[in-house]
Amino acid sequence: MMLKPVMCHEVCIGCSCCLLSCPVWNRTRDRSLTAQGRNKALQGGATVEDISNAIDSCILCGACEPNCPEGNDIVGLTIEQRGLLNMTRKGYPSWYPATEAKPTKGVRLQYKEVTLLAGNALKNDKDLCEAVLKLLGNKSITASDDGSDILRSMEAGLQVDKSRIDDFIYPLNSAGPLVVAEGGLRRHLKEWLPDKKIAGLGEALLSIDSIRRSLGPDDLYVIECRGFHSDYARLVRFYDRVRLETGVQLNLDLQRIAIPTGASSIQASEDLEAAGCIEQVKWILYGRKVSRIIVENLADIDAFRRVTDIPLVHVALLA
Amino acid sequence: MKFTSVEKGCIPPCNVAPNSLMGVPRVQTNPSRWHGDGWQGFVEELKSKGVVVREEKWERSIFVTDAGGLAFGLPHGVVRPSSSEDVSKVLIAAQTHLVPVITRGGGLSSEGEAIAFGGLLLDMTSMNRVLEVDRENMTVRTEAGIFWHQLAEVLRRDGLDYLSAPLNMTSTVGGVLGVGGIDINSPRLGCSADQALALRVVTPTGEIVECSGSENSDLFERVLLGYGQFGVITEATMKIRPFTHIKMRYLYYSSLRTAIEDLQLIVREDASDYSGILTVMDSAINLLVAFDSDGREQEFDARWRSRLRGHGEVSFGVRLALYYALHPWRIKEALYIVDRRMKMVPEFFRPEFMREGKIEDRTVVFSRAVWKFWGGRQMVIPDLSASAEKFIEAVERGNAVCRKYFRYYTLYCVGIKKMEDLPRYEMSCMPPGATDFAYGCEFEPMLKDKDYSRDYLQSFKNEIYDIGVDMGLSYYRFGGMMKGYIRRIFGDEMVDRHLEMKRKADPAMILNPDVIF
């Protein structure tokens, strides 16, 4: 597993700012399950085993990070804590990935074009994937290896063989701009390919005039939160411009943090409700007058469908 | 002075010892840890009533200190109540077993008031639901453990906002109503507690009581600004208003006295909707004014701007540059001011929070800046609260103390409208002699990147507080570690009267015993 050095729990000053956007806090109202609770407990001498519930509760949406006045790498810290916890676990939670990321065997390609890292959900929806590729331009291609297994393993704090990551990155080195559908991968790609131009799927598609023009004040546009928070300083301004230009409603809270559904978390892959996604969707919709919901992340569609019959559409289908 | 003998093993009836500072005038008065007798029986009673007490050390250690970061204590257990009934069960059992109960909201106290030195800690943030938004009457009913920011999130979906809260997103409604709460709109709206219309309170003996100005008004007046001595606020009904963007304007001064005189003019004549002073030491003094509407801003420009002596930023920058050119031995200070300005100003103008030159969600912008530029592992913020007549002298004396102790510091001054002579203002941050307005000043050293001993920080606080005693002022923060000042500042007659009320309300003296009494 390649973990970048994280600032340790000692950095936490206990201000509670991270709580304000935390979906686990919203659902449980239990401070001990939040980043603040974990850090303060560790400062007080707790072991990772003591706080295992808190470590496992986190859905790694990253909403806490832009709120942290100390700039603490909370997602990185949580992944590291999961790694430490894995060393002493007797059994993994049921939502842990069934297989670990293993080195691939095959021919190493080298991409040259705009490269879409589609992720499992988009790859499985072939028509939509085709539509996305068309929108990204004639020369765009889908990467055959999109690193989904790496992402899942890293989220779970599992060891990922360095050669597996090398295999994944190698063809991307020569690629054109990357368009990444799974937001969770972006924070790692930023580290592995620091000079590469990397955009989220939503950002790439919203750069197309016809898509932006089709948005209006009655629409609720649901930003994929993990990618958004991993490049917050830049993207908060990008989406703010979209809001100003189109009047579209966004799933941002007052701090301009994307309210996560949690649907792309590994916990939600087993049980949307237990992962708190339904509550989160209800909160996103609370008090809003909306006639259409547009999502960047396919996983969000299922979560919204369980709560509302407002028409749902993927951003790629707006063109 | 009357001393009541205390049976060994009992909670003393008065922790505000009349001689608490005698012989140790420069040392903090830390409370002693509760010994733990009766704890097991207390826990068993609560368990039998379905109240979960968390006793694991790692859960308790989450609450080991407060925002001040100078006092430390561990509770024996933590309860996260989900209802007023839970709080009631805790307090009834606590009276029986003589177990101290400490309430905690955001934990933003700076003198250890929200720390449990043994006993049970009630983490009120678990009670954070908004219960009803009444657009017709423009009120909101909410559980009191809610963070002000969470309340704002809910109200904003309806285009509404609360009236007034400290510029800190993670303070709670209950905590703020209990101590007062100051915002930059306090010159118009009073302290935050003044927006409360009705409360649900659990008394120290476990009764659940609805109170307001017309119903159980004695309790209502005692609990507001009551520092948690007379009950636990579990629900509150408060006034609300339509949400507005605000237009900020900044005036710069090099003289504290001039800036304060202008602030007082603005407050007295209701020239702006928001006002306050924020400084970088006493060298760069910023008087901020803000407006809810263009009309108010235009009126300000027409009637008051020419009477104010503050400069625009460019003009002030030139003056400052000239000053430091003539005082080159203070170059480090100049560089600090420039660095502070370069880092802070963009934070107040982040494009995602600006709409046509106005700030959207000012509390978010300010609160983020507060944590980023003034927050830290330790926060030392002694304060003084004075009548209009005494305020300038109080600030100047406090500023001299800051200069003596620290190279870098900030002063934050704001006016507070006094609604009427309400009982809630007695023994509170409202100073004696204040008529229509009181004024407060916080003195905050910049502690980042430098370690100071606790004794040094405490000595600094004591010197600020001594000014209050000397001038007959009051404080925002007089509980916890500073409670040794309570008799000195309020006098025996008032303190004894409140102590008598406290004894009646809380026979075993178990509720928040380390805050005031």
mmCIF file of C-alpha atoms in Angstrom, chain B residues 26 60 65 89 98 173 198 214 387 505:
data_model
loop_
_atom_site.group_PDB
_atom_site.id
_atom_site.type_symbol
_atom_site.label_atom_id
_atom_site.label_comp_id
_atom_site.label_asym_id
_atom_site.label_seq_id
_atom_site.Cartn_x
_atom_site.Cartn_y
_atom_site.Cartn_z
ATOM 1 C CA ARG B 26 -1.571 35.716 40.373
ATOM 2 C CA ARG B 60 -14.235 10.417 28.081
ATOM 3 C CA THR B 65 -10.143 20.099 27.624
ATOM 4 C CA LYS B 89 -33.181 11.302 34.849
ATOM 5 C CA LEU B 98 -24.298 13.720 44.953
ATOM 6 C CA VAL B 173 -27.595 27.429 21.053
ATOM 7 C CA ALA B 198 -39.157 30.603 25.385
ATOM 8 C CA SER B 214 -44.747 35.318 30.708
ATOM 9 C CA SER B 387 -20.041 51.039 30.318
ATOM 10 C CA ALA B 505 -32.634 25.411 43.048
#
